[in-house]
Amino acid sequence: MSLYEKFDSAAMTATNKLVMAWNWTTGRTKSDLANSLVYFGGAAIPAGSFIRDSLIGGAILSLFYLPLSVMLTKRNKQVESTESSALERGLKDLRVEKIKESYGQTGLVFTLGGSTQLLSDPLSAGDYCSFAGIEAIALAHYVMRADCLPPRKNVLSRAADSLKEAIQQPALQTVPIKLNYSGD
C-alpha cells in the first residue's frame, strides 16, 4: 500500500465518522456539511489576504473563490442527489464514482496547497485564516466522498419525540391476581 493510499484510507475513515456524527446530530446530509465548509473556505481564503493588507490579492481571490464556492455547492447537491437515487435502486452511478475519485485528487491538492500557507516566517493571522479556508475546502472534497446517508430528524427532535411517546404511554397499574394456592 502506497503512502498516498494509507493517507487516503485514514482520511476517509475519519471523514466517514465525521459525516455519521454530523448526520446523527443535525439530521442533515453530507452535501450540507461539505457546502458549509466550501462557503467558509471561499470566504476565509480572501479574508486571509485582506488581513495581510493585500487588498489587490484579496480582491482577486474574492473574484475567484466566491463564484467557485457557488459552483462547488451546486455540484455537491447534484452529485448527492444522483448518488442517493442510484443507491435507492441498489446501484452505483459511474459518473458519481468518477467525480468522487476526482474529489480525492483535488482534496489532496488542497490539503498540500493549504500547507504552503504555513511556510512563511513569521506566521500572521492572515496566513492562518487562508490555511483554514483552504483546508476547509479540502475537507469538503473528502466529505463528498463519504458514505451517502439519508436526511433524518436532528438529535433534539428525536429526543423530544421519544419523551412525548414515553409521556403518552399509559401509566403502569398493579392488577390483583387470584392465586389458587392452598397452604398447609
Tab-separated table of C-alpha atoms in Angstrom:
chain	number	residue	atom	x	y	z
A	1	MET	CA	0.000	0.000	0.000
A	2	SER	CA	1.486	3.352	-1.048
A	3	LEU	CA	1.843	6.325	1.250
A	4	TYR	CA	-0.977	8.105	-0.606
A	5	GLU	CA	-3.284	5.078	-0.203
A	6	LYS	CA	-2.539	4.937	3.534
A	7	PHE	CA	-3.217	8.657	3.906
A	8	ASP	CA	-6.387	8.434	1.827
A	9	SER	CA	-7.674	5.417	3.759
A	10	ALA	CA	-7.070	7.100	7.123
A	11	ALA	CA	-8.604	10.361	5.899
A	12	MET	CA	-11.718	8.598	4.597
A	13	THR	CA	-12.148	6.563	7.798
A	14	ALA	CA	-12.091	9.770	9.841
A	15	THR	CA	-14.299	11.588	7.328
A	16	ASN	CA	-16.944	8.837	7.339
A	17	LYS	CA	-17.094	9.065	11.144
A	18	LEU	CA	-17.396	12.849	10.903
A	19	VAL	CA	-20.247	12.605	8.377
A	20	MET	CA	-22.055	9.990	10.514
A	21	ALA	CA	-21.746	12.241	13.588
A	22	TRP	CA	-22.961	15.241	11.554
A	23	ASN	CA	-25.949	13.286	10.218
A	24	TRP	CA	-26.830	11.807	13.628
A	25	THR	CA	-26.578	15.184	15.383
A	26	THR	CA	-28.036	17.604	12.840
A	27	GLY	CA	-30.033	15.233	10.651
A	28	ARG	CA	-28.503	16.901	7.608
A	29	THR	CA	-26.650	15.253	4.723
A	30	LYS	CA	-23.025	15.169	3.668
A	31	SER	CA	-23.563	17.797	0.976
A	32	ASP	CA	-24.903	20.190	3.630
A	33	LEU	CA	-21.680	19.732	5.610
A	34	ALA	CA	-19.483	19.964	2.512
A	35	ASN	CA	-21.277	23.099	1.336
A	36	SER	CA	-20.867	24.769	4.739
A	37	LEU	CA	-17.143	24.016	4.563
A	38	VAL	CA	-16.912	25.326	0.986
A	39	TYR	CA	-18.649	28.595	1.881
A	40	PHE	CA	-16.391	29.022	4.909
A	41	GLY	CA	-13.300	28.322	2.806
A	42	GLY	CA	-14.410	30.594	-0.013
A	43	ALA	CA	-14.722	33.465	2.445
A	44	ALA	CA	-11.676	32.671	4.623
A	45	ILE	CA	-9.119	32.482	1.812
A	46	PRO	CA	-9.641	36.049	0.535
A	47	ALA	CA	-10.109	37.253	4.120
A	48	GLY	CA	-6.595	35.981	4.853
A	49	SER	CA	-5.229	38.240	2.126
A	50	PHE	CA	-7.185	41.222	3.409
A	51	ILE	CA	-5.841	40.556	6.924
A	52	ARG	CA	-2.305	40.568	5.449
A	53	ASP	CA	-3.112	44.014	3.984
A	54	SER	CA	-3.009	42.662	0.448
A	55	LEU	CA	-6.087	44.403	-0.905
A	56	ILE	CA	-5.414	43.515	-4.541
A	57	GLY	CA	-4.698	39.877	-3.642
A	58	GLY	CA	-7.839	39.728	-1.532
A	59	ALA	CA	-9.925	41.216	-4.325
A	60	ILE	CA	-8.532	38.755	-6.879
A	61	LEU	CA	-9.062	35.797	-4.542
A	62	SER	CA	-12.611	37.002	-3.826
A	63	LEU	CA	-13.370	37.125	-7.543
A	64	PHE	CA	-12.099	33.551	-7.847
A	65	TYR	CA	-13.196	31.754	-4.668
A	66	LEU	CA	-16.662	33.205	-4.121
A	67	PRO	CA	-18.033	32.110	-7.540
A	68	LEU	CA	-16.108	28.838	-7.162
A	69	SER	CA	-17.916	28.259	-3.857
A	70	VAL	CA	-21.295	28.699	-5.528
A	71	MET	CA	-20.347	26.337	-8.370
A	72	LEU	CA	-18.994	23.684	-5.980
A	73	THR	CA	-22.082	23.761	-3.769
A	74	LYS	CA	-24.392	23.300	-6.754
A	75	ARG	CA	-22.261	20.396	-7.951
A	76	ASN	CA	-22.225	18.828	-4.477
A	77	LYS	CA	-26.032	18.880	-4.282
A	78	GLN	CA	-26.305	17.399	-7.779
A	79	VAL	CA	-23.775	14.645	-7.001
A	80	GLU	CA	-25.560	13.753	-3.760
A	81	SER	CA	-28.944	13.679	-5.470
A	82	THR	CA	-27.674	11.400	-8.249
A	83	GLU	CA	-25.872	9.163	-5.746
A	84	SER	CA	-28.956	8.887	-3.490
A	85	SER	CA	-31.289	7.967	-6.333
A	86	ALA	CA	-28.845	5.327	-7.591
A	87	LEU	CA	-28.446	3.856	-4.090
A	88	GLU	CA	-32.234	3.685	-3.662
A	89	ARG	CA	-32.275	1.393	-6.683
A	90	GLY	CA	-29.352	-0.628	-5.265
A	91	LEU	CA	-26.923	0.722	-7.864
A	92	LYS	CA	-23.841	2.894	-8.094
A	93	ASP	CA	-23.686	5.675	-10.660
A	94	LEU	CA	-20.435	5.504	-12.643
A	95	ARG	CA	-20.372	9.287	-13.175
A	96	VAL	CA	-20.664	9.870	-9.433
A	97	GLU	CA	-17.886	7.381	-8.712
A	98	LYS	CA	-15.596	9.184	-11.184
A	99	ILE	CA	-16.456	12.533	-9.620
A	100	LYS	CA	-15.736	11.103	-6.158
A	101	GLU	CA	-12.374	9.882	-7.464
A	102	SER	CA	-11.593	13.403	-8.693
A	103	TYR	CA	-12.700	14.767	-5.293
A	104	GLY	CA	-9.999	12.589	-3.737
A	105	GLN	CA	-7.348	14.065	-6.008
A	106	THR	CA	-8.447	17.683	-5.595
A	107	GLY	CA	-8.840	17.164	-1.851
A	108	LEU	CA	-5.198	16.111	-1.661
A	109	VAL	CA	-4.123	19.086	-3.793
A	110	PHE	CA	-5.983	21.486	-1.489
A	111	THR	CA	-4.544	19.722	1.585
A	112	LEU	CA	-0.995	20.142	0.320
A	113	GLY	CA	-1.708	23.633	-1.019
A	114	GLY	CA	-3.022	24.754	2.326
A	115	SER	CA	0.177	23.604	3.976
A	116	THR	CA	2.126	26.166	1.929
A	117	GLN	CA	0.334	28.901	3.883
A	118	LEU	CA	2.285	27.787	6.935
A	119	LEU	CA	5.717	28.155	5.301
A	120	SER	CA	6.136	31.893	5.764
A	121	ASP	CA	8.077	33.135	8.739
A	122	PRO	CA	6.724	34.707	10.877
A	123	LEU	CA	3.174	33.473	10.512
A	124	SER	CA	0.397	36.036	10.601
A	125	ALA	CA	-3.297	35.767	11.389
A	126	GLY	CA	-3.885	36.099	7.638
A	127	ASP	CA	-1.752	33.013	6.983
A	128	TYR	CA	-3.771	31.002	9.492
A	129	CYS	CA	-7.037	32.310	8.052
A	130	SER	CA	-6.063	31.330	4.487
A	131	PHE	CA	-4.798	27.960	5.746
A	132	ALA	CA	-8.114	27.278	7.499
A	133	GLY	CA	-10.048	28.224	4.364
A	134	ILE	CA	-8.001	26.015	2.049
A	135	GLU	CA	-8.174	23.073	4.447
A	136	ALA	CA	-11.952	23.536	4.818
A	137	ILE	CA	-12.326	23.185	1.049
A	138	ALA	CA	-10.028	20.138	1.125
A	139	LEU	CA	-12.169	18.575	3.860
A	140	ALA	CA	-15.309	19.336	1.835
A	141	HIS	CA	-13.883	17.262	-1.023
A	142	TYR	CA	-13.286	14.332	1.343
A	143	VAL	CA	-16.769	14.740	2.848
A	144	MET	CA	-18.331	14.380	-0.601
A	145	ARG	CA	-16.572	11.006	-0.959
A	146	ALA	CA	-18.085	9.711	2.298
A	147	ASP	CA	-20.967	7.270	2.538
A	148	CYS	CA	-24.314	8.729	1.497
A	149	LEU	CA	-26.696	8.874	4.479
A	150	PRO	CA	-30.361	9.923	4.218
A	151	PRO	CA	-31.611	13.066	5.957
A	152	ARG	CA	-33.228	12.476	9.343
A	153	LYS	CA	-34.565	14.403	12.295
A	154	ASN	CA	-31.886	16.049	14.403
A	155	VAL	CA	-30.973	14.601	17.777
A	156	LEU	CA	-33.065	17.101	19.772
A	157	SER	CA	-36.191	16.402	17.705
A	158	ARG	CA	-35.701	12.662	18.136
A	159	ALA	CA	-35.231	13.100	21.898
A	160	ALA	CA	-38.387	15.223	22.109
A	161	ASP	CA	-40.336	12.593	20.144
A	162	SER	CA	-39.107	9.846	22.479
A	163	LEU	CA	-40.063	11.908	25.505
A	164	LYS	CA	-43.553	12.613	24.109
A	165	GLU	CA	-44.000	8.921	23.371
A	166	ALA	CA	-42.947	7.977	26.908
A	167	ILE	CA	-45.317	10.542	28.420
A	168	GLN	CA	-48.266	9.414	26.285
A	169	GLN	CA	-47.938	5.766	27.286
A	170	PRO	CA	-50.432	4.793	29.975
A	171	ALA	CA	-49.039	4.505	33.458
A	172	LEU	CA	-48.402	1.027	34.750
A	173	GLN	CA	-51.020	-0.119	37.239
A	174	THR	CA	-50.936	-3.046	39.577
A	175	VAL	CA	-53.616	-5.624	38.935
A	176	PRO	CA	-54.598	-8.112	41.645
A	177	ILE	CA	-54.299	-11.715	40.532
A	178	LYS	CA	-56.133	-14.541	42.288
A	179	LEU	CA	-53.920	-17.440	43.069
A	180	ASN	CA	-55.288	-20.901	43.620
A	181	TYR	CA	-52.929	-21.808	46.344
A	182	SER	CA	-53.835	-23.890	49.287
A	183	GLY	CA	-51.410	-23.610	52.094
A	184	ASP	CA	-50.847	-26.482	54.546
